[in-house]
Tab-separated table of C-alpha atoms in Angstrom:
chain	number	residue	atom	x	y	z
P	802	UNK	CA	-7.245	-13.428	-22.293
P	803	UNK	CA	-10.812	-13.441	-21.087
P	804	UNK	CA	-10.268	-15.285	-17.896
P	805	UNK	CA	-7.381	-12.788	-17.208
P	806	UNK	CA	-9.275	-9.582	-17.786
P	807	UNK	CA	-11.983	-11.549	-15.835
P	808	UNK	CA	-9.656	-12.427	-12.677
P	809	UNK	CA	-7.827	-9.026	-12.890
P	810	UNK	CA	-11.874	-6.777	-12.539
P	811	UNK	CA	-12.753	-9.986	-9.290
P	812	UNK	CA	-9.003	-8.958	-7.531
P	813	UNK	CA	-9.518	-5.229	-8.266
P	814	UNK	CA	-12.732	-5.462	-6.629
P	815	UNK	CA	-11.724	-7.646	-4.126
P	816	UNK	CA	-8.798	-5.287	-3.244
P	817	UNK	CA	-11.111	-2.574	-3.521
P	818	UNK	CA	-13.006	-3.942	-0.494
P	819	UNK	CA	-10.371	-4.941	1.245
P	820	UNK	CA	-8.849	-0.923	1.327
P	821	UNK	CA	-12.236	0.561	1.974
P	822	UNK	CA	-12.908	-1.300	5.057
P	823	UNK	CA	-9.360	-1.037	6.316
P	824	UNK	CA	-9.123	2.700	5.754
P	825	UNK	CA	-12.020	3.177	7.707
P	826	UNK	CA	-10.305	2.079	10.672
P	827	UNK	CA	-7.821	5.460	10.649
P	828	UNK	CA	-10.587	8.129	11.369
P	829	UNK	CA	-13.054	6.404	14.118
P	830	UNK	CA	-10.243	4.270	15.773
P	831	UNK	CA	-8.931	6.956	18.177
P	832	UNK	CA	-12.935	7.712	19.066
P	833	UNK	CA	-13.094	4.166	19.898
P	834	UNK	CA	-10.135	3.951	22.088
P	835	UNK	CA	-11.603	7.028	24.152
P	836	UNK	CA	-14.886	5.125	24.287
P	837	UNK	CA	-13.748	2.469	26.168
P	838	UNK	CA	-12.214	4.578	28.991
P	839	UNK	CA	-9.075	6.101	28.134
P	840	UNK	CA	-9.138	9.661	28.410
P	841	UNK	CA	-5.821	10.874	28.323
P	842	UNK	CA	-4.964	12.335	25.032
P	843	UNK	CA	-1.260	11.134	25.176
P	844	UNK	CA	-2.532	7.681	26.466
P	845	UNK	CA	-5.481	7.743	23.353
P	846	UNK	CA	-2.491	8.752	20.777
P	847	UNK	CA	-0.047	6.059	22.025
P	848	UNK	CA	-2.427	3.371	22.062
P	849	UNK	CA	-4.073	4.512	18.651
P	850	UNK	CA	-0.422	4.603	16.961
P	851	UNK	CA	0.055	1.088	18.599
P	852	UNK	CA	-2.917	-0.618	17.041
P	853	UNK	CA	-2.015	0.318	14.104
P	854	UNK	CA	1.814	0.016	14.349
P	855	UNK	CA	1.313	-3.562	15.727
P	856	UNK	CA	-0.802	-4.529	12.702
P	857	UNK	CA	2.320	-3.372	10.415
P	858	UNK	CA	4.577	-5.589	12.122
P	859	UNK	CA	3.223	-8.304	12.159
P	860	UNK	CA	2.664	-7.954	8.298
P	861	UNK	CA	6.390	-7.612	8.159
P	862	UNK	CA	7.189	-10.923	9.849
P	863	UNK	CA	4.555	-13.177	8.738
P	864	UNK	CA	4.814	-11.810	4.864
P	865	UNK	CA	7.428	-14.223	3.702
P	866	UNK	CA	5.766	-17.407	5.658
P	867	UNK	CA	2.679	-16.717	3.573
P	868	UNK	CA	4.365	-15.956	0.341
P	869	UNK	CA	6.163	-19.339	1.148
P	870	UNK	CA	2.615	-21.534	1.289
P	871	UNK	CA	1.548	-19.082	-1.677
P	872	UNK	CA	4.150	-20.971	-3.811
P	873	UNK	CA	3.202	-23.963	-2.058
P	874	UNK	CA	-0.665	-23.828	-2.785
P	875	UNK	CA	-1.269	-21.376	-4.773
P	876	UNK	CA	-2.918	-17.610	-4.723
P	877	UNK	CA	-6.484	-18.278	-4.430
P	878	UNK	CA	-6.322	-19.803	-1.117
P	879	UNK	CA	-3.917	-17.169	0.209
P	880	UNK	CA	-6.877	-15.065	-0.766
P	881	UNK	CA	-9.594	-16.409	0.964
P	882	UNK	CA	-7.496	-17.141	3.934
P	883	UNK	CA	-6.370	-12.935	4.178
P	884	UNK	CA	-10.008	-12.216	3.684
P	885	UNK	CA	-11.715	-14.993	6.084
P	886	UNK	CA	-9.752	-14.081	8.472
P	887	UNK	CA	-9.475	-10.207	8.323
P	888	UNK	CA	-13.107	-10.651	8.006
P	889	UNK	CA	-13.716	-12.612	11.335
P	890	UNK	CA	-11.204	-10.435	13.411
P	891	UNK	CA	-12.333	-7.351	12.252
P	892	UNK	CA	-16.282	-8.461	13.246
P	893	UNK	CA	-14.992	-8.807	16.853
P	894	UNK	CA	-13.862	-5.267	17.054
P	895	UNK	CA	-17.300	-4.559	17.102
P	896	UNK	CA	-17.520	-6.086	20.715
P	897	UNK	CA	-14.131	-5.420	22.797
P	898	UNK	CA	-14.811	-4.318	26.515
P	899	UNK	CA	-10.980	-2.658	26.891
P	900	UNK	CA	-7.921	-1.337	24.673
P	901	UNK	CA	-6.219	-4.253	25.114
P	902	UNK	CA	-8.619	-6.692	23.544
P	903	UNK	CA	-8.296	-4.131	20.654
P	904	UNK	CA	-4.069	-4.367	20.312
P	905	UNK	CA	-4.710	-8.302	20.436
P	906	UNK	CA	-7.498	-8.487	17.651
P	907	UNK	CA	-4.940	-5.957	15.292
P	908	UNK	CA	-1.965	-7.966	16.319
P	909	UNK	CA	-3.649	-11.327	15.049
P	910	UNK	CA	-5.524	-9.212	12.159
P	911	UNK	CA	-1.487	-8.496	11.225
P	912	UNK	CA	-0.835	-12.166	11.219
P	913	UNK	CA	-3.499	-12.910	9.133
P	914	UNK	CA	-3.577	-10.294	6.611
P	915	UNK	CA	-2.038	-9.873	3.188
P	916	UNK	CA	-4.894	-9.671	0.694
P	917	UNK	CA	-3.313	-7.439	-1.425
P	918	UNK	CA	-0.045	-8.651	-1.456
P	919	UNK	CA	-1.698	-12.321	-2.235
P	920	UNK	CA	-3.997	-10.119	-5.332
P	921	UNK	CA	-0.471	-8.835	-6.926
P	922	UNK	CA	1.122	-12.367	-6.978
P	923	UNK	CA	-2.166	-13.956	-8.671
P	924	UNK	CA	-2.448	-10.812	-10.742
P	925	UNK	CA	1.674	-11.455	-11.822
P	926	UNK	CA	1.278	-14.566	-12.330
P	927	UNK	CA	-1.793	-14.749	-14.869
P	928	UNK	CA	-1.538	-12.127	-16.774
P	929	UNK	CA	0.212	-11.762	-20.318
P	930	UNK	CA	3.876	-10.733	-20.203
P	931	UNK	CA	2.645	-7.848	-22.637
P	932	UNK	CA	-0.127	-6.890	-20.321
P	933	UNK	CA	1.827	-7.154	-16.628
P	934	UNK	CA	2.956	-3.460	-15.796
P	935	UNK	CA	-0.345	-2.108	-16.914
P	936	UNK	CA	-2.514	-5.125	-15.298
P	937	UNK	CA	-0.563	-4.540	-11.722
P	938	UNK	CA	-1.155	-0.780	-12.413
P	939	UNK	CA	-4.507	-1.410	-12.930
P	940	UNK	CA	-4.659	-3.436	-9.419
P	941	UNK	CA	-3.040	-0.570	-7.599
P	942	UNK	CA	-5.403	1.990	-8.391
P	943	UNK	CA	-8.083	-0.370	-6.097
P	944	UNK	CA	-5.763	0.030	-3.230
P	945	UNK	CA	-5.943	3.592	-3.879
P	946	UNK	CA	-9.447	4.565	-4.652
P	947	UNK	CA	-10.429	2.225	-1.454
P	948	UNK	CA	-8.542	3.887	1.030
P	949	UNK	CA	-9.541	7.557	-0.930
P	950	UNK	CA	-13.581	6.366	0.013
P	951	UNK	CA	-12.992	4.525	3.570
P	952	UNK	CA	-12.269	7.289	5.620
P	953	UNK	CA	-15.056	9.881	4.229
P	954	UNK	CA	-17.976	6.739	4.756
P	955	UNK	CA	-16.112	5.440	7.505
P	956	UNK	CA	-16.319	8.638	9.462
P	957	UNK	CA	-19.860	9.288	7.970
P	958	UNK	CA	-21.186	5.824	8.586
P	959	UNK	CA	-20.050	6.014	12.371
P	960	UNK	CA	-21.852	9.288	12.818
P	961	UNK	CA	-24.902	7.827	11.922
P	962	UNK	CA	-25.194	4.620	13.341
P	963	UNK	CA	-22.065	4.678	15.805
P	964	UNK	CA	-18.150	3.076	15.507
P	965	UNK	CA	-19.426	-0.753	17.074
P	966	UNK	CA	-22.167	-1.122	14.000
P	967	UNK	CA	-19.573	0.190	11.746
P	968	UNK	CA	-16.935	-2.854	12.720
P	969	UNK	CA	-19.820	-4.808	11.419
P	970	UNK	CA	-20.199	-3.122	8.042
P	971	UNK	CA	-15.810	-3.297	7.860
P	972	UNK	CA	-16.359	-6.891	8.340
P	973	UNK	CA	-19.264	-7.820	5.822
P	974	UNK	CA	-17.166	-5.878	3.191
P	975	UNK	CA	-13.958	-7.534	4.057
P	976	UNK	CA	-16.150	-11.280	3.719
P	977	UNK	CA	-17.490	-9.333	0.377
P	978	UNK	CA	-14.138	-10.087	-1.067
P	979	UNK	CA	-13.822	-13.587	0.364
P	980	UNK	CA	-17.092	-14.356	-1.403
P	981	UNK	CA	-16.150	-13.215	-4.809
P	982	UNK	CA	-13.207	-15.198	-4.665
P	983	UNK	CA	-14.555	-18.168	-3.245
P	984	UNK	CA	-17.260	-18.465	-6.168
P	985	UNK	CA	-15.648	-16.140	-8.938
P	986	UNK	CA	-11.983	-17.457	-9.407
P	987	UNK	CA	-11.327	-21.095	-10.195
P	988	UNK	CA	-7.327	-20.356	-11.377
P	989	UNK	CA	-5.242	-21.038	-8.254
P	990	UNK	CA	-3.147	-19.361	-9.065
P	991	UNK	CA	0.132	-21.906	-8.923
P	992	UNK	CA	2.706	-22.779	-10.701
P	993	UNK	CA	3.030	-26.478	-11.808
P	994	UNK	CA	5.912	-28.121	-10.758
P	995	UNK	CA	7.559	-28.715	-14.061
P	996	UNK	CA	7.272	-24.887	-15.088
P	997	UNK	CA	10.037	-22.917	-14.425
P	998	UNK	CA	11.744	-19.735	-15.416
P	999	UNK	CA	15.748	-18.816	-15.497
P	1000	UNK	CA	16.371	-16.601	-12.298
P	1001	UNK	CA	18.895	-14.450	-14.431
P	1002	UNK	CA	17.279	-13.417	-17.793
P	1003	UNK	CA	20.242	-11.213	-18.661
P	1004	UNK	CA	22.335	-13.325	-18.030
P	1005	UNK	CA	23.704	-12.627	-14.898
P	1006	UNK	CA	22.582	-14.444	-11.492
P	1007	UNK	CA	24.961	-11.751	-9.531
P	1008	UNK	CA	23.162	-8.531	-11.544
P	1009	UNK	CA	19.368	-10.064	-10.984
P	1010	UNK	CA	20.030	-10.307	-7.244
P	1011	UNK	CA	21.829	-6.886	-6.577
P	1012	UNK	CA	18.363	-5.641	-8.600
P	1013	UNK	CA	16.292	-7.729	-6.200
P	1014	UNK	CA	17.399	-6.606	-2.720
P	1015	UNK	CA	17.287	-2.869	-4.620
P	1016	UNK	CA	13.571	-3.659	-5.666
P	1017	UNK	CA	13.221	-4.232	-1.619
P	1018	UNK	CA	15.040	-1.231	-0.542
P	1019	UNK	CA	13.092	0.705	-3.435
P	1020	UNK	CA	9.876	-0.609	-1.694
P	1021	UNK	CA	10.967	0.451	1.727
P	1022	UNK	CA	12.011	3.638	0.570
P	1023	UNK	CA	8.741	4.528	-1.257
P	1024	UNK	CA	6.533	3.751	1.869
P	1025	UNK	CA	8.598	5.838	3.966
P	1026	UNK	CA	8.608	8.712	1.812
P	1027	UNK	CA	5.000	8.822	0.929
P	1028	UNK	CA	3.910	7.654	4.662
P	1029	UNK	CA	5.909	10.460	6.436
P	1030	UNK	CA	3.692	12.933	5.277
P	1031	UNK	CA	0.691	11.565	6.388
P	1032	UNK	CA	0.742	12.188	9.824
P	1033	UNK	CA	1.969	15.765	9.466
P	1034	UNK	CA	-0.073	16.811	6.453
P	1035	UNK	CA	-2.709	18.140	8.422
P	1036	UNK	CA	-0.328	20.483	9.897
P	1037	UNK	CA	1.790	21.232	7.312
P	1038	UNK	CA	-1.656	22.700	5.312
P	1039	UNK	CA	-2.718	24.711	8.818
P	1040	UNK	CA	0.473	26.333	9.132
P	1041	UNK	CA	0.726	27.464	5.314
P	1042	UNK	CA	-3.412	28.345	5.622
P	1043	UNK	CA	-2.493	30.801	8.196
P	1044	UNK	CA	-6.759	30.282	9.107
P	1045	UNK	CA	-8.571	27.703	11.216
P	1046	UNK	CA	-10.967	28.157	9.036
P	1047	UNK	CA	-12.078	24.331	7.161
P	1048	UNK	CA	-8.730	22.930	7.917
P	1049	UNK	CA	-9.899	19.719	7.529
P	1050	UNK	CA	-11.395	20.326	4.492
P	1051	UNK	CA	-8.682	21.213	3.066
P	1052	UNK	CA	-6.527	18.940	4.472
P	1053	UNK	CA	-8.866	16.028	2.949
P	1054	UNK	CA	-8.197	17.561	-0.700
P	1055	UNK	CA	-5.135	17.704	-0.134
P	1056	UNK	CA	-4.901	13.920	0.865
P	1057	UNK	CA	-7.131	13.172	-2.051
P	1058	UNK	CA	-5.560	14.984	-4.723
P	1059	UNK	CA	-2.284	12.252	-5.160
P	1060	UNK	CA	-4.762	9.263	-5.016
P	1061	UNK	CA	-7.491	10.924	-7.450
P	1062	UNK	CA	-4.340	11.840	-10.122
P	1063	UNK	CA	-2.814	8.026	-9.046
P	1064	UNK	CA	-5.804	6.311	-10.742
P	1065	UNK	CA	-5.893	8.495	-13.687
P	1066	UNK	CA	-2.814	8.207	-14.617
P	1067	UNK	CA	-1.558	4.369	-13.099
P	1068	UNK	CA	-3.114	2.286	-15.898
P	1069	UNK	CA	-1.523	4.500	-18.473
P	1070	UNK	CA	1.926	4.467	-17.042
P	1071	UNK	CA	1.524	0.613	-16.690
P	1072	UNK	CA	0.892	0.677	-20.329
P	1073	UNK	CA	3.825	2.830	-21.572
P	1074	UNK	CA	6.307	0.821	-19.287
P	1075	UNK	CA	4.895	-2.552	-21.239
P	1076	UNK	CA	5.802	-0.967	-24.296
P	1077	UNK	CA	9.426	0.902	-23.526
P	1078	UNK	CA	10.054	-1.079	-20.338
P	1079	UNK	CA	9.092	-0.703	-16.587
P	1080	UNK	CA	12.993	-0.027	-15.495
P	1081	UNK	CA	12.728	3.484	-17.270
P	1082	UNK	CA	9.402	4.211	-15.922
P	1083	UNK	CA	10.559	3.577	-12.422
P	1084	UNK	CA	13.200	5.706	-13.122
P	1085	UNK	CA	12.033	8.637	-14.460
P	1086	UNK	CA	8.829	7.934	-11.401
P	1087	UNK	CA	11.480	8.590	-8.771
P	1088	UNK	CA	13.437	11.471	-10.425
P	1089	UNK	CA	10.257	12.910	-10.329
P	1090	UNK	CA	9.220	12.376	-7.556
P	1091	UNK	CA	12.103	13.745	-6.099
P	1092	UNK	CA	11.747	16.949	-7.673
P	1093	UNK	CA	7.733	16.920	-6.493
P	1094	UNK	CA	9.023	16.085	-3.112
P	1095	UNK	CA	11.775	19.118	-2.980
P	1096	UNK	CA	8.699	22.062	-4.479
P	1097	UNK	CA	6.787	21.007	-1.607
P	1098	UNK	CA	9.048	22.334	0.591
P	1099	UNK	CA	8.960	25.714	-0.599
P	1100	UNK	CA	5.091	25.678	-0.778
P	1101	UNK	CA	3.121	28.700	0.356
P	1102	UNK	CA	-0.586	28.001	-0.406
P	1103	UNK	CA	-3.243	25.562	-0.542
P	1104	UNK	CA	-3.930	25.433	-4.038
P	1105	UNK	CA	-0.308	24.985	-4.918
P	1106	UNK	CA	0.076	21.766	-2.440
P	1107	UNK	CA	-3.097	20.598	-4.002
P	1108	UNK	CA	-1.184	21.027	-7.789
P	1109	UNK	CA	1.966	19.347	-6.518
P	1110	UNK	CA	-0.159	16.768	-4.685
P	1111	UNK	CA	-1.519	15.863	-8.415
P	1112	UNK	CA	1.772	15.702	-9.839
P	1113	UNK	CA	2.975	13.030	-7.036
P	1114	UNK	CA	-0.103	11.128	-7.710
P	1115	UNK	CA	1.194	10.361	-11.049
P	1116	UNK	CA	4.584	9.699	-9.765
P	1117	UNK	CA	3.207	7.138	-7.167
P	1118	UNK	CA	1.756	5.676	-10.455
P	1119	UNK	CA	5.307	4.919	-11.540
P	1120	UNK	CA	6.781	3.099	-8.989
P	1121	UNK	CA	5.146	0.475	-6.758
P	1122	UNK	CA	3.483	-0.962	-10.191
P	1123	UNK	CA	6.980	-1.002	-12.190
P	1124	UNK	CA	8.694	-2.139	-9.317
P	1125	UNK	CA	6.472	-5.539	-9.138
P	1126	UNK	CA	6.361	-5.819	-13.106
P	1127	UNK	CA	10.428	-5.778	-12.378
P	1128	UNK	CA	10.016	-8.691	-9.538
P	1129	UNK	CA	7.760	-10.565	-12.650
P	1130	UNK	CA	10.271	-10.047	-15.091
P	1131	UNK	CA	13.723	-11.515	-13.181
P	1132	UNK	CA	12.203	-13.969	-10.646
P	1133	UNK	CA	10.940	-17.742	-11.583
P	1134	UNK	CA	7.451	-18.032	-11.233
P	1135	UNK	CA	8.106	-20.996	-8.342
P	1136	UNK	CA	9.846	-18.506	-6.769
P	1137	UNK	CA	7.591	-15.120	-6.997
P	1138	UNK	CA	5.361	-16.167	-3.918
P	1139	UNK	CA	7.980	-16.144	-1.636
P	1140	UNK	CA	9.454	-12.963	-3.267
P	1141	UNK	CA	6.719	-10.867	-3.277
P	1142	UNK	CA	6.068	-12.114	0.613
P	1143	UNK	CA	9.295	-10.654	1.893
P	1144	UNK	CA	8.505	-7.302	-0.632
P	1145	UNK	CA	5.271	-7.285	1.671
P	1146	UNK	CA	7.829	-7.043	4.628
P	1147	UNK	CA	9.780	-3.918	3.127
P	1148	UNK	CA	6.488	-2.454	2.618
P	1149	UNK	CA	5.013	-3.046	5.639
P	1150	UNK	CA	7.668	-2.315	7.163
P	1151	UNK	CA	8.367	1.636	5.176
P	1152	UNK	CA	4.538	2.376	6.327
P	1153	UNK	CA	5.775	1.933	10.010
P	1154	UNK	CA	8.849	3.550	9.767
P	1155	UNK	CA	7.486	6.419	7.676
P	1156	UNK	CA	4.465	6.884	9.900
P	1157	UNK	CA	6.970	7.152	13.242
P	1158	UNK	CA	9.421	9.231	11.496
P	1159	UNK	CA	7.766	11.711	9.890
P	1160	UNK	CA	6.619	13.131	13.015
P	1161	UNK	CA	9.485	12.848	14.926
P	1162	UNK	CA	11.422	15.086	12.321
P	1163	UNK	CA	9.374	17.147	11.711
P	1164	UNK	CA	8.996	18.018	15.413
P	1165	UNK	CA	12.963	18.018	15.978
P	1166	UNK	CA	13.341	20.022	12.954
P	1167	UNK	CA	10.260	21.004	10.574
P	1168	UNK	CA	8.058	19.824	8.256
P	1169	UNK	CA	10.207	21.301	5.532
P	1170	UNK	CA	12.619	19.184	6.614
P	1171	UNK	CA	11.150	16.167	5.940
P	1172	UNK	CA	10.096	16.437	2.630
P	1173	UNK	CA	13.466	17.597	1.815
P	1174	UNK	CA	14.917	14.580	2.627
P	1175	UNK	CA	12.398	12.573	1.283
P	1176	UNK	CA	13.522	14.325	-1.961
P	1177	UNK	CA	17.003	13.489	-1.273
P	1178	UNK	CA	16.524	9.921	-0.675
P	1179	UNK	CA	14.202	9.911	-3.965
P	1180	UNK	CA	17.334	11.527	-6.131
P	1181	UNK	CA	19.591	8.792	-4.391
P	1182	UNK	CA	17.944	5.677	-4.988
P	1183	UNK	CA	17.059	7.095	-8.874
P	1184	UNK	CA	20.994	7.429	-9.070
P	1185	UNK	CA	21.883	3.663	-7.616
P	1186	UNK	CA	18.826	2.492	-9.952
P	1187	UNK	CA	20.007	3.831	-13.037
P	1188	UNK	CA	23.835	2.741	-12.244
P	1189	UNK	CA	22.372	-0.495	-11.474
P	1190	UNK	CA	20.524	-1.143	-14.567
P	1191	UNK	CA	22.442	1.197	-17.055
P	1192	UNK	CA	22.765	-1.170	-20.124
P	1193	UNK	CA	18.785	-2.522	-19.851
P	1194	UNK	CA	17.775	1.688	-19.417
P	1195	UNK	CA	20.170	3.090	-21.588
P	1196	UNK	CA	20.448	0.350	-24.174
C-alpha cells in the first residue's frame, strides 16, 4: 500500500508536468506562427488549428501500437519513452525557422506522446481493487489542475522572456517528469505472464464486450461534448456580457471554474463509486451532465455560467475516472495495455472532433445550439448505459 500511494503522488506529478507544459502551447502558439512570417489571420488560424489537430491524430493512430508494447514491456518504459521524447521535440520548437518545421515537430510529438494515457494504465494496474476509481480520480485531477496553470504562466512566462525561451522551459518540465520516473518508480508496471484475469466477470463474454466498445463511444462522446465549447466559450461569454469590457477575464473564470470544482470534487466521487460502484456514478455523471449542458443554453449572465461551469466540473469528475475504473474491472490485466491504447484513440480522437465541430455549429446555427445537443447526446448515451448495464446498476 505504500509503494502504491507512493507511485500514484510520482504519476500525479509526473502528469502534472506533462499538462502544464502542454497547455502552454494553446495561448503563445498562434503568436509564434505570426512570428515566423505568416500574417494572414485566416492563414495564422488554419495553421494554428493544424498543429494542434495534427498532434491529435496522430495520438489516435499510434495509441493502440503503444498500448500494445505497454502490455509487452510494461508501463514504466512507456513512460519515459512519452516523456523523453515529448521532451526532446518540444526543445526544438524553440528553434524552427518556418511553420512547417512546426506541423512536423507536432506531428512526430503526436507519435510519440501518450504520457497520460501510459500514467492511467500503471495507475490501474497497481493500485488496490478497493482503491481504483478513487486512485484514477485522483490522477485526473493532475491533468486538470496542469492545463488550469499552463496557459496563465505560459502566456505570462512568454511576455517576459519571449515564446522561443519558453519552448525551453515546456521542455525541461516535460524531462521533469521523465526524471522522476526514471529514478522514482522501480514497478514496471507489467503483468507476469502467468497472471491472468477472466475477460467476462459476469459472466458473459457477449455483455463485457457490448460494455467495452460503449466505454469507447462513452470516451468519444465526452471529449466532444466538453471540447466543443472550448473554442466558442470566449464568445459565448462576450455575447451574454453585452460589454468588451475584461472579456478575457471573464472568459478565463469561466474556463477555470469546471477544472477548479473537477479537483474538488474527483477524488471524492472516485471514492463513493469504490464503495457503491463506478457504473452508477457514471451514470448519474452523464444524466447530469446533460441537464448542466441543457441550463447553459438558456444562460443570461456571467455569474450564472460561472455556477453552471462548477456544477459540470463535478460532473466531469464522474465520468472519464469511472469509465477507466470500468475498463479495470472487465478487462484482463494482459489485456488492459492494449485497451486503454485504443481508449486513447476515442479520446484523442473526441478532442479533434469536438474542437472542429463546435465551431462549425455554432457558426451554421448558434452557440445555443451546440450545447443543446451536447445535452442530448449526454441524455442518450445515459439511456443506452443504463439499458446496457441494468442488472449490475439496478441490482
Amino acid at each position: 500500500m505504500r509503494n502504491f500511494k507512493k507511485n500514484l503522488l510520482i504519476c500525479w506529478f509526473g502528469v502534472f508536468t506533462t499538462s502544464m507544459g502542454l497547455s502552454q502551447l494553446a495561448p503563445i502558439l498562434p503568436f509564434y506562427i505570426r512570428s515566423l512570417g505568416v500574417s494572414e489571420y485566416e492563414q495564422i488560424t488554419f495553421y494554428s488549428g493544424l498543429c494542434f489537430g495534427i498532434t491529435a491524430l496522430m495520438m489516435a493512430f499510434c495509441s493502440p501500437f503503444w498500448g500494445h508494447l505497454t502490455n509487452r514491456f510494461g508501463s514504466r518504459l512507456m513512460l519515459l519513452r512519452a516523456s523523453f521524447g515529448m521532451a526532446f521535440l518540444t526543445f526544438f520548437l524553440a528553434f524552427v525557422q518556418n511553420v512547417e518545421q512546426i506541423i512536423i515537430i507536432r506531428t512526430l510529438t503526436g507519435l510519440v506522446s501518450g504520457f497520460t494515457s501510459a500514467a492511467i494504465v500503471y495507475i490501474a494496474l497497481i493500485s488496490p481493487k478497493e482503491k481504483a476509481t478513487y486512485a484514477l480520480a485522483t490522477l485526473s485531477t493532475a491533468s486538470v489542475s496542469g492545463n488550469l496553470i499552463g496557459p496563465l504562466f505560459g502566456g505570462l512566462f512568454a511576455e517576459l522572456v519571449g515564446i522561443r525561451a519558453l519552448f525551453v522551459v515546456i521542455a525541461a518540465l516535460l524531462f521533469c517528469s521523465f526524471l522522476t520516473t526514471y529514478f522514482f518508480i522501480k514497478d514496471k508496471g507489467r503483468v507476469d505472464e502467468g497472471v491472468d484475469l477472466e475477460f467476462s466477470q459476469t459472466g458473459a463474454l457477449k455483455q463485457n464486450l457490448s460494455l467495452l466498445l460503449t466505454l469507447f463511444a462513452l470516451t468519444f462522446i465526452i471529449q466532444v461534448g466538453f471540447n466543443a465549447v472550448m473554442p466558442i466559450m470566449s464568445l459565448f461569454v462576450e455575447q451574454i456580457h453585452h460589454s468588451a469590457h475584461f472579456i478575457a477575464l471573464w472568459a478565463g473564470l469561466v474556463v477555470a471554474a469546471s477544472g477548479v470544482s473537477n479537483i474538488i470534487f474527483a477524488p471524492k466521487l472516485g471514492k463513493i463509486a469504490d464503495k457503491i460502484g463506478a457504473g452508477k456514478v457514471l451514470l448519474i455523471a452523464l444524466a447530469f451532465c446533460a441537464v448542466i449542458f441543457y441550463l447553459h443554453s438558456l444562460v443570461e449572465n456571467i455569474i450564472t455560467l460561472i455556477f453552471l461551469r462548477l456544477l459540470l466540473g463535478v460532473g466531469l469528475g464522474g465520468l472519464v475516472p469511472c469509465v477507466n475504473a470500468l475498463f479495470k474491472k472487465i478487462v484482463p490485466q494482459k489485456k488492459l495495455g492494449l485497451v486503454f491504447g485504443f481508449n486513447q484513440s476515442a479520446f484523442a480522437l473526441g478532442n479533434f472532433i469536438g474542437s472542429v465541430s463546435g465551431g462549425f455549429l455554432a457558426g451554421l446555427y448558434s452557440i445555443e445550439f451546440v450545447f443543446k445537443m451536447i445535452s442530448v447526446m449526454f441524455l442518450v448515451f445515459a439511456l443506452y448505459f443504463a439499458i446496457l448495464q441494468r442488472k449490475s446498476i439496478f441490482a
